[in-house]
Short mmCIF file of C-alpha atoms in Angstrom, two decimals:
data_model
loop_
_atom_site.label_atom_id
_atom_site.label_comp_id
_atom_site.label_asym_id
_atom_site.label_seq_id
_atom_site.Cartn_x
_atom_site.Cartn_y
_atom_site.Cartn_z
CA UNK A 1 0.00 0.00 0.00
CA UNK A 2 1.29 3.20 -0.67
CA UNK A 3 2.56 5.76 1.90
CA UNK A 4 -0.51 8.63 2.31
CA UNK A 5 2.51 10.85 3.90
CA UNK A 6 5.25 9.95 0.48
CA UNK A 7 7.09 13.30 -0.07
CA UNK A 8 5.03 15.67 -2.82
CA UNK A 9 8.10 16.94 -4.35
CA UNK A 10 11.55 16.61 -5.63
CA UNK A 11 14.44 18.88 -3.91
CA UNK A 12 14.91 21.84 -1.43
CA UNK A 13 17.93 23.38 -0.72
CA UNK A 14 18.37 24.92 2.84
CA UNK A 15 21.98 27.31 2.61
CA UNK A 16 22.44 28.88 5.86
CA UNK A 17 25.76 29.15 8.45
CA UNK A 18 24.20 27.49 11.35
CA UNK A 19 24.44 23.57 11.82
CA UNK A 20 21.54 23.35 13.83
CA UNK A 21 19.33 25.10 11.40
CA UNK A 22 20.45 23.39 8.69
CA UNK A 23 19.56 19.93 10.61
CA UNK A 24 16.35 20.98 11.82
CA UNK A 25 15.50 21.87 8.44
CA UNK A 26 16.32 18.67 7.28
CA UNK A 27 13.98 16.50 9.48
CA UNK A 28 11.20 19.06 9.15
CA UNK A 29 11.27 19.69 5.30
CA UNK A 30 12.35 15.91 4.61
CA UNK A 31 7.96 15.08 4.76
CA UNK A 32 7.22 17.47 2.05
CA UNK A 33 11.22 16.70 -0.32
CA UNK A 34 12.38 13.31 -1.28
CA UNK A 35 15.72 14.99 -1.25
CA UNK A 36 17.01 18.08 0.92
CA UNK A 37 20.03 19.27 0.12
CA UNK A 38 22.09 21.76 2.38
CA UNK A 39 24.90 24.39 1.90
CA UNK A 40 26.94 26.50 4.23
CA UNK A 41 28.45 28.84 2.29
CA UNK A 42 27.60 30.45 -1.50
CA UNK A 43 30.74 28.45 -3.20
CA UNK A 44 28.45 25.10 -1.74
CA UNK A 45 25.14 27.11 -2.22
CA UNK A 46 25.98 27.62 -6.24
CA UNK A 47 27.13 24.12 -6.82
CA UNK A 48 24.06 22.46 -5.03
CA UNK A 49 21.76 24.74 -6.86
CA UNK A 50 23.66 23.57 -10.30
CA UNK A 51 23.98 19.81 -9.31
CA UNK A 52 19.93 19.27 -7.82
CA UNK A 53 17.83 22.09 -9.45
CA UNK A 54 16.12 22.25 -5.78
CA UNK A 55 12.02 22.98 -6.71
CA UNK A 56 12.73 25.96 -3.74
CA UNK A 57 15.86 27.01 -1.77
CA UNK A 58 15.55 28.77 1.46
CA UNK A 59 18.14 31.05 1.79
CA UNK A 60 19.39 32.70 5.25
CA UNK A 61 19.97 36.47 4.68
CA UNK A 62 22.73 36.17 7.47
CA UNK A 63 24.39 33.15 6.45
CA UNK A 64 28.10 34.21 7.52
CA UNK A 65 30.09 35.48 10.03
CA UNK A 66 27.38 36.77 12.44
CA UNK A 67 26.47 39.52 10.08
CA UNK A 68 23.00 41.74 10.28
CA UNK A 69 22.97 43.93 7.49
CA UNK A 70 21.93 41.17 5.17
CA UNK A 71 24.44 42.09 2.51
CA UNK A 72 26.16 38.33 1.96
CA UNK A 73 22.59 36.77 1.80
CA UNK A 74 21.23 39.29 -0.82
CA UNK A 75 24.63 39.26 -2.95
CA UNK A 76 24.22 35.53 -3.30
CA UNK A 77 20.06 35.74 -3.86
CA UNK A 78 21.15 37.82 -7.05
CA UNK A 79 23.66 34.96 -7.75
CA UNK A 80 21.50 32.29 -7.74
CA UNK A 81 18.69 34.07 -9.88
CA UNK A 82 21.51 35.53 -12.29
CA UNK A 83 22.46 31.60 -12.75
CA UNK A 84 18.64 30.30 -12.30
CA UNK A 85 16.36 32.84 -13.57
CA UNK A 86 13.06 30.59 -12.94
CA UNK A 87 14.71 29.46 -9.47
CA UNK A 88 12.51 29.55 -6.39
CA UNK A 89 13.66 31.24 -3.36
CA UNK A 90 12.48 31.94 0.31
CA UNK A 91 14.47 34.23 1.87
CA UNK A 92 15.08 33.60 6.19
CA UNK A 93 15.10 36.91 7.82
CA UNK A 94 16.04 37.38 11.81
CA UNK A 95 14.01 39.02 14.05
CA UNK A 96 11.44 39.94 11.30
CA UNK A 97 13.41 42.01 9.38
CA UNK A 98 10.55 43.60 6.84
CA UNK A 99 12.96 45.68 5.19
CA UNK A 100 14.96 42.78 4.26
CA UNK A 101 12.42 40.73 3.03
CA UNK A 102 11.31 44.23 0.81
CA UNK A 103 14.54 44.46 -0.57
CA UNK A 104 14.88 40.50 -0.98
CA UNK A 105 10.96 40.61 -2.70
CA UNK A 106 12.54 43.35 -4.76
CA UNK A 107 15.42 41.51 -6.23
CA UNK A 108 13.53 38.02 -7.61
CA UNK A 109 12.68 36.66 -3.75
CA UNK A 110 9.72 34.51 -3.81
CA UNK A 111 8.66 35.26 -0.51
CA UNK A 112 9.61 34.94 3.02
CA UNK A 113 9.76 33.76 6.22
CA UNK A 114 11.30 34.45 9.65
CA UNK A 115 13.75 32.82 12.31
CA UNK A 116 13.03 31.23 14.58
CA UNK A 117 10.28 30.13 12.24
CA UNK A 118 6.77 27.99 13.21
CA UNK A 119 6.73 24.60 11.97
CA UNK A 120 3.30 25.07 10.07
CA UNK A 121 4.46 28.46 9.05
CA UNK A 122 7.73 26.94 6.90
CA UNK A 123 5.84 24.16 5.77
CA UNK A 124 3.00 25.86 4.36
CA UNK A 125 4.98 28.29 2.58
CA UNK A 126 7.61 25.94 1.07
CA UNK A 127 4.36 24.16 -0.37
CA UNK A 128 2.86 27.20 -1.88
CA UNK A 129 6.70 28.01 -3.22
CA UNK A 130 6.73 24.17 -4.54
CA UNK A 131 3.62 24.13 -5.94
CA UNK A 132 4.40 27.41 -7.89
CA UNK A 133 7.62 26.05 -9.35
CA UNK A 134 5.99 22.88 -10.43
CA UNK A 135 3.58 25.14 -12.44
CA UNK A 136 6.20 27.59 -13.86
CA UNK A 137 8.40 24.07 -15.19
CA UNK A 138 4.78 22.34 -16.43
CA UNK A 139 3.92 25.65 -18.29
CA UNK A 140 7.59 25.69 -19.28
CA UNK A 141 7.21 22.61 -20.99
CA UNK A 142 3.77 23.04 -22.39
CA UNK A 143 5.62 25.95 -24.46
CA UNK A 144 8.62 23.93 -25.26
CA UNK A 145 6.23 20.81 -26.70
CA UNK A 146 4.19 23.81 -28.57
CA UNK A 147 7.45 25.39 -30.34
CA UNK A 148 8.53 21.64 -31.08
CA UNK A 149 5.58 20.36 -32.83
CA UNK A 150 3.66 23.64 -33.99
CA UNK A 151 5.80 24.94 -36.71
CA UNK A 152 7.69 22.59 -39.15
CA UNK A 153 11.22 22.88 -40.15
CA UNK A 154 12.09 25.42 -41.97
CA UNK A 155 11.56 24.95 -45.38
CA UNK A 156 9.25 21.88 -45.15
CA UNK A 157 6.13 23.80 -45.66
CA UNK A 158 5.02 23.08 -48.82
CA UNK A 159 4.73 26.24 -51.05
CA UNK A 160 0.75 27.16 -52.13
CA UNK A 161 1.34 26.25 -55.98
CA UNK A 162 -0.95 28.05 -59.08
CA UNK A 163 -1.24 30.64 -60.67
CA UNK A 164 -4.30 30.25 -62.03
CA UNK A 165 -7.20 33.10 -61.46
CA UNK A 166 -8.78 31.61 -58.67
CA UNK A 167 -5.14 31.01 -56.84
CA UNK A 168 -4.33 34.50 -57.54
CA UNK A 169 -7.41 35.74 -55.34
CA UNK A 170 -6.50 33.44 -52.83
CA UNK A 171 -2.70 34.88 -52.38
CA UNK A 172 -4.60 38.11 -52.74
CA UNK A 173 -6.52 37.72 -49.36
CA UNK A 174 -3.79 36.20 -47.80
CA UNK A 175 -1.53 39.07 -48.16
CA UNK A 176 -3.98 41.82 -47.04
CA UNK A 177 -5.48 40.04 -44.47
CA UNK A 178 -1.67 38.80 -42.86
CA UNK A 179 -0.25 41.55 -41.39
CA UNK A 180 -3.47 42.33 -39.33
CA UNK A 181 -4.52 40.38 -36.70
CA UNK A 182 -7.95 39.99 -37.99
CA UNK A 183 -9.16 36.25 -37.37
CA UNK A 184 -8.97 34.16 -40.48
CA UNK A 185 -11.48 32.03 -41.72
CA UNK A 186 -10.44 29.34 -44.40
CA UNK A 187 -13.45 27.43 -46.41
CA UNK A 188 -12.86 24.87 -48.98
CA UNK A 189 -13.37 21.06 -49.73
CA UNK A 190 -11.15 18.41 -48.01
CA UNK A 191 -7.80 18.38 -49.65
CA UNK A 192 -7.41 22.10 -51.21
CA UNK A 193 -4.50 22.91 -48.91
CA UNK A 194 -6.65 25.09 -45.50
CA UNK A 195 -3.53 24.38 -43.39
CA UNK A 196 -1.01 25.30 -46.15
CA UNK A 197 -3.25 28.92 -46.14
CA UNK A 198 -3.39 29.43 -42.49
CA UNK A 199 0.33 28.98 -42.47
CA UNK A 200 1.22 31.17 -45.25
CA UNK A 201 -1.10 33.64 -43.12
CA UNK A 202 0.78 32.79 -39.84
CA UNK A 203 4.37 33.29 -41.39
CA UNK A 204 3.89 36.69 -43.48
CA UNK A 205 1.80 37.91 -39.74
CA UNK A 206 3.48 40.19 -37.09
CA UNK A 207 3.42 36.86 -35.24
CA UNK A 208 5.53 35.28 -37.32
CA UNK A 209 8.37 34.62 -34.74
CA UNK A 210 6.19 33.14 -32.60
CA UNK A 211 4.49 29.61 -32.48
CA UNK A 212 1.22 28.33 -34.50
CA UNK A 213 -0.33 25.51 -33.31
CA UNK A 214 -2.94 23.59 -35.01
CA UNK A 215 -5.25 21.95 -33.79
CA UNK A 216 -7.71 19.49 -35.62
CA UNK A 217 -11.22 19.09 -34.01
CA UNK A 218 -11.76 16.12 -36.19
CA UNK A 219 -9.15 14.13 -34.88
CA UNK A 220 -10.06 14.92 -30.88
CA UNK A 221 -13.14 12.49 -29.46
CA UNK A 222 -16.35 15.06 -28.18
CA UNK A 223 -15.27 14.53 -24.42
CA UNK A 224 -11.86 15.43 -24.71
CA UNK A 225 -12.29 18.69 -26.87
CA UNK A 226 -13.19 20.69 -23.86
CA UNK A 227 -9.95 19.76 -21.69
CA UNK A 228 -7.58 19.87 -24.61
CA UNK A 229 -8.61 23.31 -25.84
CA UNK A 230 -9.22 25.21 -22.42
CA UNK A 231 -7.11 22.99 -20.25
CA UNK A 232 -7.76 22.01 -16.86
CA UNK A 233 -6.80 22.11 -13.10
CA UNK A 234 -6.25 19.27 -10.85
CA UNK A 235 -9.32 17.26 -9.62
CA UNK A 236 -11.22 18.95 -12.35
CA UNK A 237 -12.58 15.18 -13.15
CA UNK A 238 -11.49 11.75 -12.46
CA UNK A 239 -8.32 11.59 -14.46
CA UNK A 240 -7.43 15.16 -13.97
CA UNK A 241 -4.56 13.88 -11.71
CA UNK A 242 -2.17 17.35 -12.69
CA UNK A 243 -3.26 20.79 -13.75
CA UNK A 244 -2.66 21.12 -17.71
CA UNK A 245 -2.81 24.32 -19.64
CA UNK A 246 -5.06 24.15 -22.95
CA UNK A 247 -4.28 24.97 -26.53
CA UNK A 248 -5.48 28.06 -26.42
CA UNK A 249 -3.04 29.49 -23.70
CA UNK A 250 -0.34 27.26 -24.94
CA UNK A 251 -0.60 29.20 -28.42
CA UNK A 252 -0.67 32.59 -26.71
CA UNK A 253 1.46 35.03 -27.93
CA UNK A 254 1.42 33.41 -31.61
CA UNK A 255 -1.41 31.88 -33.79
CA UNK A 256 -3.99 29.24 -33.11
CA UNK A 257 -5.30 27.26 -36.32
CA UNK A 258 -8.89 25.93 -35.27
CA UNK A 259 -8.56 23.20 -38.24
CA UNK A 260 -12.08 21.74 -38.81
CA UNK A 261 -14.16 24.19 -36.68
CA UNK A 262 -16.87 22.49 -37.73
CA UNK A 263 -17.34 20.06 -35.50
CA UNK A 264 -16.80 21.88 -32.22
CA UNK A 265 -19.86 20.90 -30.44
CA UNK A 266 -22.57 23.16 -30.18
CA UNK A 267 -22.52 23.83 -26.36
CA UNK A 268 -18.63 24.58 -25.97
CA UNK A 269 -18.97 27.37 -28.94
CA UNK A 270 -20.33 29.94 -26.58
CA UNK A 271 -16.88 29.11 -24.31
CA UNK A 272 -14.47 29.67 -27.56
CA UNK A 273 -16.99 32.92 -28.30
CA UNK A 274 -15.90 34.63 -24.92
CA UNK A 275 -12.34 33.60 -25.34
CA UNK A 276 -12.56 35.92 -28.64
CA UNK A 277 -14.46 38.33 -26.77
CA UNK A 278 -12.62 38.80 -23.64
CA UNK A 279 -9.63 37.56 -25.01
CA UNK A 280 -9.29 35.29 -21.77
CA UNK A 281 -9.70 31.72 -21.05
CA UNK A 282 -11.03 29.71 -17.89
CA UNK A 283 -10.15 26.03 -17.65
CA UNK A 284 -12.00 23.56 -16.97
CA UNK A 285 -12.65 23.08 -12.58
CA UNK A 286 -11.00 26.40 -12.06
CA UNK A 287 -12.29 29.57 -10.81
CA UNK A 288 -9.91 32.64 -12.43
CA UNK A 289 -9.52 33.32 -16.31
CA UNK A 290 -6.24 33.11 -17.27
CA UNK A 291 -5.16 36.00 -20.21
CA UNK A 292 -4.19 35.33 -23.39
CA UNK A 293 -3.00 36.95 -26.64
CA UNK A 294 -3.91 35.04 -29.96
CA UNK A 295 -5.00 35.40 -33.50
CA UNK A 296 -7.00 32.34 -34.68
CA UNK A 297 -7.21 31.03 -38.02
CA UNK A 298 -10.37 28.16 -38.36
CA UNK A 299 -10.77 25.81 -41.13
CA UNK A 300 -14.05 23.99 -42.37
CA UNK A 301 -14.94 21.71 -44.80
CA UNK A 302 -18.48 22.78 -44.29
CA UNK A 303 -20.45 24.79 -47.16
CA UNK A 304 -21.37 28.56 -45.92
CA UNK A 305 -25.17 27.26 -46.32
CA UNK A 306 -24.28 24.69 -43.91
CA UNK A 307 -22.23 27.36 -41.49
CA UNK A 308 -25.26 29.51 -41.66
CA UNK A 309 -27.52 26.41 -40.07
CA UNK A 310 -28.24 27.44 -36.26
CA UNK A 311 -28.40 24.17 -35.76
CA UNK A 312 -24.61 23.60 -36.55
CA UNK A 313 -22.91 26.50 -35.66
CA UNK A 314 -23.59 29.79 -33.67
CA UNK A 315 -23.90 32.49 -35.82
CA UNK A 316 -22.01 34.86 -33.37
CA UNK A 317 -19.07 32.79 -32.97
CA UNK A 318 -18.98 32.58 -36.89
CA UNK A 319 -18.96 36.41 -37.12
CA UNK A 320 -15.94 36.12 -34.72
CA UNK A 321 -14.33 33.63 -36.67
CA UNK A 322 -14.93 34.87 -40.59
CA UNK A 323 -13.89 38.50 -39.80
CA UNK A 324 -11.67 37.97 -43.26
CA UNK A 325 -13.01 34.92 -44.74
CA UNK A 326 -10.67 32.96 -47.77
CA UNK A 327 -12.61 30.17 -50.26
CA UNK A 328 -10.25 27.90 -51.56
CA UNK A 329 -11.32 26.51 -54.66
CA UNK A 330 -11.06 22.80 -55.63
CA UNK A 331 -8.87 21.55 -57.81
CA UNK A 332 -10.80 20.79 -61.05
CA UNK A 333 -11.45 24.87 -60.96
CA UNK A 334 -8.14 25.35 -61.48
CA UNK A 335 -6.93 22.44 -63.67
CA UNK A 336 -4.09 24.87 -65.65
CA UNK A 337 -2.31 24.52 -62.23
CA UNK A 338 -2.21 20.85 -62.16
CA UNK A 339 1.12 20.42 -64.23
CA UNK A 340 2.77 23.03 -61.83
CA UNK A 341 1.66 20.85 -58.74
CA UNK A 342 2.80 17.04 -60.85
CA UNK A 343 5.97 18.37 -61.24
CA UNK A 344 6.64 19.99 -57.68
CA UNK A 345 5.25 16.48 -56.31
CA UNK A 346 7.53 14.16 -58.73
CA UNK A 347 10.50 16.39 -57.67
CA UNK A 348 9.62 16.37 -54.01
CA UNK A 349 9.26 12.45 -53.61
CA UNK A 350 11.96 11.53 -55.98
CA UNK A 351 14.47 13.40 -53.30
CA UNK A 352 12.18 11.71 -50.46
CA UNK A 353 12.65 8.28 -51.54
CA UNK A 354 16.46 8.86 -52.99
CA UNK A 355 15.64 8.13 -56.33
CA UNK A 356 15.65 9.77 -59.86
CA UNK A 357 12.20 12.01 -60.71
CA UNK A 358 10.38 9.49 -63.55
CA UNK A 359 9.59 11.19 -66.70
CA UNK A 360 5.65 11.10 -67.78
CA UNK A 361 4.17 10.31 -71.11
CA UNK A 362 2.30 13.11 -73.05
CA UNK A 363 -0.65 11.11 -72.98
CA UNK A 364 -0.50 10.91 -68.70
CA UNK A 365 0.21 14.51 -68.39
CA UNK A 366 -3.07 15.09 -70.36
CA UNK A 367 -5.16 12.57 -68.12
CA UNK A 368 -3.74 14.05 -64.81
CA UNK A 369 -4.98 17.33 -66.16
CA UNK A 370 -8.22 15.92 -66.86
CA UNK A 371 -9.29 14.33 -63.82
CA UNK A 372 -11.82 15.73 -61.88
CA UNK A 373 -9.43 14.79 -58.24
CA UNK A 374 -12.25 14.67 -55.92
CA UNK A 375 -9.66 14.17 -53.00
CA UNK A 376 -8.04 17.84 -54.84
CA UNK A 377 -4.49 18.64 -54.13
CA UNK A 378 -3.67 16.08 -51.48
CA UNK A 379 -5.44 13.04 -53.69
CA UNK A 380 -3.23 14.12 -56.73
CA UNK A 381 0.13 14.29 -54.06
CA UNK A 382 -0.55 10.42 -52.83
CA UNK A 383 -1.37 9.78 -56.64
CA UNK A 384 2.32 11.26 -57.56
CA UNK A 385 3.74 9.49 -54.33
CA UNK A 386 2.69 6.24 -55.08
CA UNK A 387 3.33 6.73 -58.52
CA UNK A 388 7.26 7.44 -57.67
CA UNK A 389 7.54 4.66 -55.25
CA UNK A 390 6.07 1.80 -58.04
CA UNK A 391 8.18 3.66 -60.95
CA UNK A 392 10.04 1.39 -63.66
CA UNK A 393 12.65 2.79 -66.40
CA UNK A 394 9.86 3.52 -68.62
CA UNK A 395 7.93 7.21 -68.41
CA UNK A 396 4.80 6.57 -66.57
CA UNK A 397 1.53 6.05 -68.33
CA UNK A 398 -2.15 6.72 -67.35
CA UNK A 399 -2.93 3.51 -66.31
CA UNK A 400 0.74 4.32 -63.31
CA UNK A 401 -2.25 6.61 -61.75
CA UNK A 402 -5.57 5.77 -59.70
CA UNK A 403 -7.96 7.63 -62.33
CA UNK A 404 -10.48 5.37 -62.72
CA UNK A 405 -13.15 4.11 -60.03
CA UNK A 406 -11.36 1.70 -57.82
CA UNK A 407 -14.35 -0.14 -56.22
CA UNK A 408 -14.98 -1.29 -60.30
CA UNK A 409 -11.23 -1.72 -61.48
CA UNK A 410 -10.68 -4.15 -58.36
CA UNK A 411 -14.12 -6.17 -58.33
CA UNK A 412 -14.78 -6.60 -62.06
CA UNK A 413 -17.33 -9.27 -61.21
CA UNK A 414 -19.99 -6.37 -59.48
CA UNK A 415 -21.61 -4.12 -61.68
CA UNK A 416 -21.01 -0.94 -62.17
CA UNK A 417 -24.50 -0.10 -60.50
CA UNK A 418 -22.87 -1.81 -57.30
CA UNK A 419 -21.03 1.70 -56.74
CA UNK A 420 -24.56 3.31 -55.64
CA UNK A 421 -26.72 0.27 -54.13
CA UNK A 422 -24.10 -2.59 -53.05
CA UNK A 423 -25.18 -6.04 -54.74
CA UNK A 424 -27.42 -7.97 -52.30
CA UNK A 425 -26.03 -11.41 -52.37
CA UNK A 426 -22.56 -9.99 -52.31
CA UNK A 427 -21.06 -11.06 -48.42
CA UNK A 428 -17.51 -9.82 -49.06
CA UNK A 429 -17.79 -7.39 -45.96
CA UNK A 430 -14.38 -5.36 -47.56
CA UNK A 431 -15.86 -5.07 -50.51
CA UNK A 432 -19.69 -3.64 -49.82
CA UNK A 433 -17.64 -1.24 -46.74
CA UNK A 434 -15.74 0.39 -49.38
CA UNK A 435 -18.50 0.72 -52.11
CA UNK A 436 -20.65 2.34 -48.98
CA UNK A 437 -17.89 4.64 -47.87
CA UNK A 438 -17.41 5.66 -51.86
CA UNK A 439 -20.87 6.31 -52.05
CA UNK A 440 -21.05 8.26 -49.26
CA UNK A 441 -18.25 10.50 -50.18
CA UNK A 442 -19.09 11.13 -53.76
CA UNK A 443 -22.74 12.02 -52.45
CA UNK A 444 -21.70 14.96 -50.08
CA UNK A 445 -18.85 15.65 -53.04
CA UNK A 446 -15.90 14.41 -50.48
CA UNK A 447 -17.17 16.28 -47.47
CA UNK A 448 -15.57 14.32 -44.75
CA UNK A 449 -18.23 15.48 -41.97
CA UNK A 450 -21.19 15.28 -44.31
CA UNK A 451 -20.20 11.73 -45.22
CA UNK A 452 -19.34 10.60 -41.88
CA UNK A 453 -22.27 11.51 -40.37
CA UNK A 454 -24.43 9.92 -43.25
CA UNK A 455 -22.51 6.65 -41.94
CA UNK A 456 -23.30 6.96 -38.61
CA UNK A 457 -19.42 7.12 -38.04
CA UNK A 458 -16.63 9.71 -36.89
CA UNK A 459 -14.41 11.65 -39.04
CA UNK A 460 -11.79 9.40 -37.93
CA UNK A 461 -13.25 6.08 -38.15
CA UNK A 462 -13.92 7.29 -41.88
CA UNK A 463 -10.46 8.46 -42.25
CA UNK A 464 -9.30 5.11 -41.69
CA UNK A 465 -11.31 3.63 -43.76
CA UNK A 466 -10.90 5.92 -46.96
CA UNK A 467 -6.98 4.80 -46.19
CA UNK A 468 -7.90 1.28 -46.04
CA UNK A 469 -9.55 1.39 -49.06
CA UNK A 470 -7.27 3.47 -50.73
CA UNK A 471 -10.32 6.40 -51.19
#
């Protein structure tokens, strides 16, 4: 059975001149460390502090040769915070000495306490100064994950390729709208490149130094959305065993792309609403907002006739949201831009998979350029991936691309009709799942939500299945 009394955190170290203190210390503090480290002396102090990164130190302000003026104990508190900027420390002052503890306050000191000191008194404040280091390192680290994972290298953006009309009014918006911090709104069928938009928006922004984090709503289960975009405090619910800052105050200071928006359930929209409003967040079991400072770019598959449907979305929130709103268009309204994109793909992969670009035939050119691609950009990218991986000496052909309907090509023995109404006395479970799911998406034209929902499934469970299938 575990110990109810186990020590809640790592490290403290005690510096002060005084044996006795420094073992009294010990057994008191030795309940609420695992480890408690002391130091006599600031060449001891400033190696301890380097060797245990103590969670607080309590440092005596007369530490050294009976001195009162406080003079050694302040010299080394600017030491240890010039060498530990995020360091917590409790200064010890004699006799109450309120001017000390100003003056220590003044230069970094956490707080206070002073000698001879009540047992409860210490305690309770090296909790409070424990408890706020633990939050400073979490937060710390929240930040550090955010600038690891938000922005890719530099470089491995992919470039928004076309310069056909529709493209040009795109790069149009994007450059007006940029260098405000006017939320973004980015509509367009799955596949057209959203992301590549609110990044090209992010990176020509004033907030271009700092972070963007995305993150996708269709990819997060209902119950989760709440915690993971607001955050939460300890005890919050069962699992909360920690407090955890949310995406939204992770991303402060930079962007925050909202990617499918769309399927933010209805009854957290009014809490995202009076983060925009009040530019402020409140996680989830605690009391106080917390400030932030962000510029969000959302993304949506959905059709402005759906986003106008109360029943889907709050119209305030889209106001909010759409305050510059970009439409990308799909790719068979901008077919002169498809050779552009083959060739940017072929030269991409062929240096991904360390192998020489293949040449293509006149005639596959011409049928690339011809397809309709209702999976747009990123459907013509896995086309030009696979096609590069499976590549032979000769130039590829049209029959080196997925073109025609798979569900026929690879079940010759089903008719054609099949596609719409699976065959009744066919069993092959594989089969009639991906004739439903291409049904389903060529019905709501490749709108992932519309589809899934039609399905009775999530936008991940049809995700994987559109990769099973190869859709």
């Amino acid at each position: 059975m575990a110990n109810q009394s186990s020590p809640e955190f790592d490290c403290c170290l005690v510096i002060d001149d005084d044996e006795d203190i420094l073992i009294a210390a010990r057994l008191l503090l030795r309940t609420v460390f695992r480890e408690v480290v002391t130091a006599s002396n600031p060449a001891d102090a400033m190696a301890a502090a380097s060797a245990h990164a103590p969670d607080v130190v309590l440092l005596d302000a007369n530490f050294a040769r009976g001195a009162t003026d406080a003079a050694e104990g302040l010299a080394l508190l600017d030491r240890l915070l010039a060498a530990h900027p995020d360091l917590i420390v409790v200064m010890i002052t004699a006799h109450a000495g309120v001017k000390i503890a100003v003056e220590a306050m003044k230069r970094g000191a956490t707080d206070f306490i002073s000698k001879p000191w009540a047992n409860e008194r210490l305690l309770t404040t090296v909790r409070t100064a424990a408890a706020l280091a633990g939050s400073r390192k979490m937060v710390a680290t929240e930040r550090a994950k955010v600038a690891a994972v938000a922005d890719p290298a530099p470089g491995s953006t992919p470039p928004l390729i076309g310069a056909a009309a529709p493209m040009a009014r795109v790069n149009s918006l994007i450059a007006r709208a940029a260098p405000t911090d006017a939320n973004v709104l980015v509509l367009g069928e799955n596949g057209t490149g959203k992301e590549l938009v609110a990044r090209a928006v992010h990176r020509q922004s004033l907030r271009a130094g700092q972070p963007m984090l995305t993150v996708d709503l269709g990819a997060i289960s209902t119950e989760l959305i709440d915690s993971e975009l607001f955050g939460h405090v300890k005890g919050a619910f069962t699992d909360a065993k920690g407090d955890r800052i949310g995406r939204i105050q992770a991303a402060s200071g930079g962007t925050l792309f909202l990617d499918e928006i769309g399927n933010l359930p209805l009854h957290l929209q009014p809490k995202l609403l009076t983060v925009l409003e009040q530019r402020q967040v409140t996680p989830v079991g605690a009391n106080r907002p917390v400030p932030v400072d962000i510029r969000v770019i959302a993304a949506t598959n959905l059709t402005p006739a759906m986003l106008r449907d109360e029943k889907l979305f709050r119209q305030d929130l889209l106001f909010r949201l759409n305050t510059v709103e970009i439409e990308l268009p799909p790719l068979r309204d901008r077919r002169e831009d498809v050779p552009a994109l083959v060739d940017h793909f072929l030269d991409h992969y062929a240096k991904r998979y360390n192998r020489p670009a293949p040449a293509l035939s006149a005639a596959a050119r011409s049928a690339l350029s011809a397809h309709d691609w209702p999976g747009n950009v990123r459907a013509l990218r896995h086309a030009i991936e696979r096609a590069v991986i499976l590549a032979g000496d000769a130039p590829l052909e049209p029959e080196d691309f997925p073109l025609g309907s798979p569900a026929v090509r690879d079940a010759p023995s089903i008719a054609p009709e099949a596609v719409v109404t699976p065959v009744a006395n066919d069993l092959n479970l594989d089969r009639v799942e991906r004739q439903l799911v291409e049904q389903a998406l060529k019905k709501h034209a490749y709108n992932i939500s519309a589809a899934a929902a039609e399905l009775g499934v999530s936008r991940a469970a049809l995700y994987r299945r559109m990769e099973k299938h190869g859709l």
